[in-house]
Amino acid sequence: MARSKVGLGSGARFADYLSTGLLARAFPAAIINEELDAHHCNSERVRTFPASAVVYYTMALSLYSEAAYEAVFAAVAQGLAWKDHQPVAPVTVVNSAISKARSRLTWKALQAIGRRCLLPLARPEHAHAFFAGYRLVAMDGSNVEVPDEEANVQAFGYPGSRTGQAGYPQAQCAILTECASHAILDAELGPYQQAEWEVAAPLLRRLTPDMLCMDDRGFVGYAHWQAGLQTGAQLLWRMPKSLILPVEQLLDDGSYLSQFYPSARARRKRINGIAIRVIEYVLPQVPKSEPMYRLVTTLLDAQEAPAQDLAQLYHERWEVELVFDELKTHLGQRRRVLRSKTPELVRQEFYGWVMAHYAVRWLMYQGAAQADIPERTVSFTATVQLLRRTLPQSGAIPPCAPKTMVPAAV
């Protein structure tokens, strides 16, 4: 029995600030075209579906994850179809034309667009955004299912299971997130069998000296720590209890200074050590807590960053777990998240998914700032639903956009 194609449904009136171009404000057309040119995949002639529109379409795929490709294209086309500031009827295209348009892109162009546009949103006055003047960011990883196509299997692989092979191939992803805003600042995608820290390693290049980066045990290694240190950022990472960290100086707050060595041999010879501070604590009042938690940090001064403050601060890292819930449950609508049938298009869709999430978070933060309300009181789910209802009627993806992000009025 043939599967019915799913449409978008009817929508309500769009808020005024969205009609000025949400996606193009967060991802300006000028930047998109510059990166498309740099990656040699921009449209060389006038097309019904130019390359810049394909980028916005790739973002919209995540907003309408249950809709047919043609229906998503119609939503994008209506946003693009403006002439003399008046809406005109968009053309209709078939699925094969959409696939051909997507094949002219490259995922590296979308990644580059993201790296220029995925900017921190939090300001110093925002709660839980900074510590000792450093912007709080966190890294984490997860897995996403992709369609069971031979090319995807070869590129990403199957996860194992107790009964053998799992149902769908999976890719492994890692994200760098601003804790306060949940804005994704960078993302990487790799094969399922690749080590988690290898997938995440390129994210360290996005750290800046004004950041404090928190990380979990799965990412910690000497080379990884050294790479983070070289960015000038401060680090607060959880460390396995099995790693030998000799006490060199006990501090008044119970933490101690130590050296992080690349190997047991280097530790014996005391060469290539990196100065770190170790914080070990227990959570006796928390059910099912571990016997001991160990954090290591580049913040060596216990007066500037007391151990108790850092232990409490580390739990802000769990905000990145909520980001994956937003991506998979609320934006992905609890379905198999990525639906493209080739590795190239899977990667394109992944970065479109990340950028769509950022657009929602950008809108939430701008709206909260204009309304003078706490940003964490704005509903992610309600904002996504608003976008889904109204994007087709909004002109939210205009053919021209400001070169810089301008706060939207609520």
Coordinates of C-alpha atoms in Angstrom, one line a residue:
M1 CA 0.0 0.0 0.0
A2 CA 1.4 3.4 -1.0
R3 CA 2.3 5.7 1.8
S4 CA 0.3 9.0 1.7
K5 CA 2.4 12.1 1.5
V6 CA 2.1 14.3 4.5
G7 CA 1.4 18.0 4.1
L8 CA 2.1 20.8 6.6
G9 CA -1.5 21.7 7.6
S10 CA -3.0 25.1 7.9
G11 CA -1.6 27.8 10.1
A12 CA -2.4 30.8 12.2
R13 CA -1.4 34.4 11.6
F14 CA 2.3 34.9 12.0
A15 CA 3.8 37.2 14.6
D16 CA 5.0 40.5 13.1
Y17 CA 8.7 40.0 14.0
L18 CA 8.8 36.7 12.2
S19 CA 7.5 38.2 9.0
T20 CA 10.7 40.2 8.7
G21 CA 12.8 37.0 8.2
L22 CA 13.7 34.8 11.1
L23 CA 15.9 32.3 9.3
A24 CA 17.6 35.0 7.3
R25 CA 18.3 37.0 10.4
A26 CA 20.0 34.1 12.1
F27 CA 21.6 32.9 8.9
P28 CA 22.1 36.0 6.6
A29 CA 21.9 35.3 2.9
A30 CA 25.1 37.2 2.3
I31 CA 27.0 34.8 4.5
I32 CA 25.3 31.8 2.9
N33 CA 26.3 33.0 -0.6
E34 CA 29.9 33.7 0.5
E35 CA 30.3 30.2 1.8
L36 CA 28.6 28.6 -1.2
D37 CA 31.0 30.6 -3.5
A38 CA 34.0 29.5 -1.3
H39 CA 32.9 25.8 -1.7
H40 CA 32.2 26.1 -5.4
C41 CA 28.5 25.1 -5.1
N42 CA 26.6 28.3 -5.6
S43 CA 24.2 28.7 -8.4
E44 CA 25.9 29.9 -11.6
R45 CA 22.7 30.8 -13.3
V46 CA 19.2 31.9 -12.2
R47 CA 17.3 28.8 -11.1
T48 CA 13.8 28.1 -9.8
F49 CA 15.5 26.7 -6.7
P50 CA 18.9 28.5 -6.2
A51 CA 21.5 27.1 -3.9
S52 CA 20.9 29.6 -1.1
A53 CA 17.2 28.5 -1.0
V54 CA 18.4 24.9 -0.7
V55 CA 20.3 25.8 2.4
Y56 CA 17.1 27.3 4.0
Y57 CA 15.2 24.2 2.7
T58 CA 17.7 21.9 4.5
M59 CA 16.9 23.8 7.8
A60 CA 13.2 23.5 7.2
L61 CA 13.4 19.7 6.8
S62 CA 13.9 19.6 10.6
L63 CA 10.9 21.8 11.3
Y64 CA 8.7 19.5 9.3
S65 CA 10.2 16.2 9.9
E66 CA 7.0 14.3 9.1
A67 CA 6.1 16.2 5.9
A68 CA 6.9 15.1 2.4
Y69 CA 9.9 16.8 0.7
E70 CA 7.6 18.6 -1.8
A71 CA 5.5 20.0 1.1
V72 CA 8.6 21.4 2.8
F73 CA 9.7 22.9 -0.4
A74 CA 6.4 24.7 -0.7
A75 CA 6.8 26.2 2.7
V76 CA 10.3 27.5 1.7
A77 CA 9.1 28.7 -1.7
Q78 CA 6.3 30.7 -0.2
G79 CA 8.8 32.4 2.1
L80 CA 11.1 33.2 -0.9
A81 CA 8.3 34.1 -3.4
W82 CA 8.3 37.9 -2.9
K83 CA 8.1 40.4 -5.6
D84 CA 7.9 44.1 -4.9
H85 CA 7.1 43.2 -1.3
Q86 CA 4.0 41.3 -2.3
P87 CA 3.6 37.5 -2.1
V88 CA 3.3 35.6 -5.4
A89 CA 2.4 32.0 -6.0
P90 CA 5.4 29.7 -5.8
V91 CA 6.2 27.2 -8.4
T92 CA 5.7 23.5 -7.8
V93 CA 8.6 21.1 -8.2
V94 CA 8.9 17.3 -8.1
N95 CA 10.9 15.3 -5.6
S96 CA 13.6 14.5 -8.2
A97 CA 14.2 18.2 -8.8
I98 CA 14.7 18.8 -5.0
S99 CA 17.1 15.9 -4.8
K100 CA 19.1 17.3 -7.8
A101 CA 19.2 20.7 -6.1
R102 CA 20.5 19.2 -2.9
S103 CA 23.1 17.1 -4.7
R104 CA 24.7 20.4 -6.0
L105 CA 25.5 21.4 -2.4
T106 CA 28.2 20.0 -0.1
W107 CA 27.8 19.4 3.6
K108 CA 31.1 21.3 4.2
A109 CA 29.4 24.5 3.0
L110 CA 26.6 24.0 5.5
Q111 CA 29.1 23.3 8.2
A112 CA 31.0 26.5 7.3
I113 CA 27.8 28.6 7.4
G114 CA 27.1 27.2 10.8
R115 CA 30.6 28.1 12.1
R116 CA 30.1 31.7 11.0
C117 CA 26.5 32.1 12.3
L118 CA 26.2 29.9 15.4
L119 CA 27.2 32.6 17.8
P120 CA 26.7 32.8 21.6
L121 CA 23.5 34.4 22.7
A122 CA 23.8 34.9 26.4
R123 CA 24.8 38.3 27.9
P124 CA 26.5 39.0 31.2
E125 CA 23.2 39.8 33.0
H126 CA 21.7 36.4 32.2
A127 CA 21.5 33.9 35.0
H128 CA 23.7 30.8 34.8
A129 CA 25.5 32.2 31.7
F130 CA 28.9 33.2 33.2
F131 CA 31.3 32.2 36.0
A132 CA 34.1 34.4 37.1
G133 CA 33.7 36.3 33.9
Y134 CA 33.9 33.2 31.7
R135 CA 31.0 32.2 29.4
L136 CA 29.8 28.7 30.3
V137 CA 29.8 26.1 27.4
A138 CA 29.6 22.3 27.4
M139 CA 30.3 19.4 25.1
D140 CA 28.5 16.1 24.8
G141 CA 27.7 13.4 22.4
S142 CA 24.8 11.2 21.3
N143 CA 23.7 8.9 18.5
V144 CA 21.2 9.4 15.7
E145 CA 19.5 6.8 13.5
V146 CA 19.8 7.2 9.7
P147 CA 17.9 5.3 6.9
D148 CA 18.9 1.7 6.3
E149 CA 20.5 2.3 2.9
E150 CA 23.7 0.5 1.9
A151 CA 25.7 3.8 1.5
N152 CA 24.7 4.9 5.0
V153 CA 25.6 1.5 6.4
Q154 CA 29.1 1.8 4.8
A155 CA 29.6 5.3 6.0
F156 CA 28.2 5.1 9.5
G157 CA 27.7 1.5 10.5
Y158 CA 25.3 -0.4 12.8
P159 CA 25.5 -0.4 16.6
G160 CA 25.7 -3.7 18.3
S161 CA 23.0 -5.1 20.5
R162 CA 22.5 -8.1 22.7
T163 CA 20.6 -10.0 20.0
G164 CA 23.1 -9.0 17.2
Q165 CA 22.7 -6.2 14.8
A166 CA 20.5 -3.2 15.5
G167 CA 17.6 -2.2 13.2
Y168 CA 19.0 1.0 11.7
P169 CA 22.5 2.3 11.1
Q170 CA 23.5 5.1 13.4
A171 CA 25.8 8.1 13.2
Q172 CA 27.6 9.6 16.2
C173 CA 27.3 13.3 16.9
A174 CA 29.0 15.7 19.2
I175 CA 27.9 19.3 20.0
L176 CA 29.4 22.3 21.7
T177 CA 26.6 24.2 23.5
E178 CA 26.2 27.5 25.4
C179 CA 24.8 26.4 28.7
A180 CA 22.5 29.3 29.5
S181 CA 20.9 29.7 26.0
H182 CA 21.1 26.1 24.8
A183 CA 22.5 27.6 21.6
I184 CA 24.6 25.0 19.7
L185 CA 27.9 26.7 18.7
D186 CA 29.4 23.8 16.7
A187 CA 28.6 20.2 15.8
E188 CA 30.4 17.2 14.4
L189 CA 29.1 14.0 12.9
G190 CA 31.0 10.7 12.5
P191 CA 30.6 6.9 12.2
Y192 CA 29.0 5.0 15.1
Q193 CA 32.1 3.0 15.8
Q194 CA 34.4 6.0 16.0
A195 CA 35.6 6.9 19.5
E196 CA 33.4 9.6 21.0
W197 CA 36.4 11.8 21.8
E198 CA 37.6 11.6 18.2
V199 CA 34.3 12.9 16.9
A200 CA 34.3 15.7 19.4
A201 CA 37.9 16.8 19.1
P202 CA 37.4 19.3 16.3
L203 CA 34.9 21.2 18.5
L204 CA 37.7 22.3 20.7
R205 CA 38.8 24.7 18.0
R206 CA 35.7 26.8 18.6
L207 CA 36.7 27.6 22.2
T208 CA 37.8 31.1 22.9
P209 CA 39.7 32.6 25.9
D210 CA 36.5 34.1 27.4
M211 CA 34.9 30.6 27.7
L212 CA 34.8 28.0 30.5
C213 CA 34.2 24.6 28.9
M214 CA 32.7 21.7 30.8
D215 CA 33.1 18.1 29.6
D216 CA 32.3 14.6 30.7
R217 CA 34.6 11.6 31.3
G218 CA 34.1 10.2 27.8
F219 CA 36.0 13.1 26.3
V220 CA 39.0 13.4 28.7
G221 CA 42.4 12.5 27.4
Y222 CA 45.8 14.2 27.6
A223 CA 45.8 15.2 23.9
H224 CA 42.2 16.4 24.2
W225 CA 43.0 18.5 27.3
Q226 CA 46.1 19.9 25.7
A227 CA 44.2 21.0 22.6
G228 CA 41.6 22.7 24.8
L229 CA 44.3 24.4 26.8
Q230 CA 45.9 25.8 23.7
T231 CA 42.7 27.7 22.8
G232 CA 43.1 29.9 25.9
A233 CA 39.8 28.8 27.3
Q234 CA 39.3 27.6 30.9
L235 CA 38.4 23.9 31.4
L236 CA 36.3 22.1 34.0
W237 CA 36.1 18.4 33.0
R238 CA 35.1 15.3 34.8
M239 CA 38.0 12.8 35.1
P240 CA 37.9 9.0 35.6
K241 CA 38.7 8.0 39.2
S242 CA 41.1 5.4 37.8
L243 CA 43.6 8.0 36.5
I244 CA 46.5 8.6 38.9
L245 CA 46.8 12.2 39.9
P246 CA 49.4 12.7 42.6
V247 CA 48.7 15.4 45.2
E248 CA 51.3 18.1 44.9
Q249 CA 49.7 20.8 47.0
L250 CA 46.6 20.5 49.1
L251 CA 44.5 23.7 49.1
D252 CA 42.4 25.2 51.9
D253 CA 39.1 24.3 50.2
G254 CA 40.0 20.6 50.0
S255 CA 41.0 20.6 46.3
Y256 CA 44.6 20.0 45.4
L257 CA 47.1 20.8 42.7
S258 CA 48.5 18.0 40.5
Q259 CA 50.1 17.2 37.1
F260 CA 48.3 15.6 34.2
Y261 CA 50.8 13.4 32.3
P262 CA 50.4 11.7 28.9
S263 CA 51.6 8.3 30.1
A264 CA 52.8 6.4 33.2
R265 CA 56.3 6.6 31.9
A266 CA 56.0 10.5 31.6
R267 CA 54.7 10.5 35.2
R268 CA 57.6 8.5 36.5
K269 CA 60.1 10.8 34.7
R270 CA 58.0 13.9 35.5
I271 CA 58.1 15.2 31.9
N272 CA 55.4 16.9 29.8
G273 CA 53.1 17.4 32.8
I274 CA 50.3 19.9 32.7
A275 CA 49.4 21.8 35.9
I276 CA 45.8 21.0 37.0
R277 CA 43.6 21.4 40.0
V278 CA 41.6 18.4 41.2
I279 CA 38.3 18.6 43.0
E280 CA 36.8 15.4 44.5
Y281 CA 33.5 15.3 46.2
V282 CA 30.5 13.1 47.2
L283 CA 26.7 13.6 47.0
P284 CA 25.4 11.7 50.0
Q285 CA 21.9 13.2 49.7
V286 CA 21.5 12.3 46.1
P287 CA 19.9 8.8 45.4
K288 CA 22.0 6.5 43.3
S289 CA 24.9 9.0 43.2
E290 CA 28.4 7.6 42.6
P291 CA 30.8 7.0 45.5
M292 CA 33.0 9.9 44.4
Y293 CA 33.0 12.6 41.7
R294 CA 36.3 14.0 40.4
L295 CA 36.7 17.2 38.4
V296 CA 39.8 18.7 37.0
T297 CA 40.2 22.3 36.0
T298 CA 42.6 24.9 34.7
L299 CA 41.3 27.3 37.4
L300 CA 44.2 26.8 39.8
D301 CA 43.3 29.6 42.2
A302 CA 41.0 28.4 45.0
Q303 CA 40.2 32.0 46.0
E304 CA 39.0 32.8 42.5
A305 CA 37.1 29.6 42.0
P306 CA 36.3 27.7 45.3
A307 CA 35.9 24.0 45.0
Q308 CA 32.3 24.0 46.2
D309 CA 31.3 26.6 43.6
L310 CA 32.9 24.5 40.8
A311 CA 31.2 21.4 42.0
Q312 CA 27.8 23.2 41.9
L313 CA 28.7 24.8 38.6
Y314 CA 29.5 21.5 36.9
H315 CA 25.9 20.5 37.1
E316 CA 25.1 23.2 34.5
R317 CA 26.8 20.8 32.1
W318 CA 23.6 18.8 32.2
E319 CA 21.9 21.6 30.2
V320 CA 23.6 20.0 27.1
E321 CA 21.6 16.8 27.8
L322 CA 18.4 18.9 27.5
V323 CA 19.6 20.2 24.1
F324 CA 19.6 16.6 22.7
D325 CA 16.1 16.2 24.1
E326 CA 15.1 19.4 22.2
L327 CA 16.7 18.2 19.0
K328 CA 15.4 14.6 19.0
T329 CA 12.0 14.8 20.9
H330 CA 10.7 18.3 20.2
L331 CA 12.3 19.2 16.9
G332 CA 12.6 15.7 15.6
Q333 CA 9.0 14.8 16.7
R334 CA 10.1 11.5 18.3
R335 CA 10.8 10.0 14.9
R336 CA 14.0 8.6 13.3
V337 CA 15.6 12.0 13.2
L338 CA 17.5 12.0 9.9
R339 CA 15.9 10.7 6.7
S340 CA 18.3 11.3 3.9
K341 CA 19.4 8.2 1.9
T342 CA 23.1 9.0 1.2
P343 CA 25.9 10.0 3.5
E344 CA 26.4 13.4 1.8
L345 CA 22.7 14.3 2.3
V346 CA 22.7 12.9 5.8
R347 CA 25.5 15.3 6.7
Q348 CA 23.7 18.2 5.0
E349 CA 20.5 17.4 6.9
F350 CA 22.4 17.1 10.2
Y351 CA 23.8 20.6 9.9
G352 CA 20.4 21.9 8.7
W353 CA 18.9 20.3 11.9
V354 CA 21.5 22.0 14.1
M355 CA 20.9 25.4 12.4
A356 CA 17.1 25.0 12.7
H357 CA 17.5 24.4 16.5
Y358 CA 19.7 27.5 16.7
A359 CA 17.1 29.5 14.9
V360 CA 14.5 28.5 17.4
R361 CA 16.8 29.3 20.3
W362 CA 17.8 32.6 18.7
L363 CA 14.1 33.6 18.4
M364 CA 13.4 32.6 22.0
Y365 CA 16.3 34.6 23.3
Q366 CA 15.5 37.7 21.3
G367 CA 11.8 37.5 22.4
A368 CA 12.7 37.1 26.0
A369 CA 15.1 40.1 25.8
Q370 CA 12.5 42.3 24.2
A371 CA 9.8 41.2 26.7
D372 CA 12.2 41.6 29.6
I373 CA 11.4 38.1 30.9
P374 CA 13.8 35.3 32.0
E375 CA 14.9 33.4 28.9
R376 CA 14.5 30.0 30.6
T377 CA 10.7 30.7 31.0
V378 CA 10.1 30.7 27.2
S379 CA 8.9 27.3 25.9
F380 CA 11.0 25.6 23.3
T381 CA 8.1 23.4 22.2
A382 CA 5.7 26.3 21.8
T383 CA 8.2 28.2 19.7
V384 CA 8.8 25.2 17.4
Q385 CA 5.0 24.8 17.1
L386 CA 4.6 28.5 16.2
L387 CA 7.3 28.2 13.5
R388 CA 5.7 25.1 12.0
R389 CA 2.2 26.7 11.9
T390 CA 3.3 29.9 10.3
L391 CA 6.5 29.6 8.3
P392 CA 4.6 28.9 5.0
Q393 CA 2.6 32.1 5.3
S394 CA 5.3 34.3 6.8
G395 CA 7.8 35.2 4.2
A396 CA 10.3 34.2 6.9
I397 CA 12.9 33.3 4.4
P398 CA 13.3 36.5 2.2
P399 CA 15.6 36.5 -0.8
C400 CA 17.6 39.3 0.8
A401 CA 18.6 39.6 4.4
P402 CA 20.6 42.0 6.7
K403 CA 24.3 41.3 6.9
T404 CA 24.2 41.2 10.6
M405 CA 21.8 39.7 13.1
V406 CA 19.3 42.4 14.2
P407 CA 17.2 41.7 17.3
A408 CA 13.6 41.1 16.4
A409 CA 10.9 43.1 18.1
V410 CA 8.2 41.2 19.9

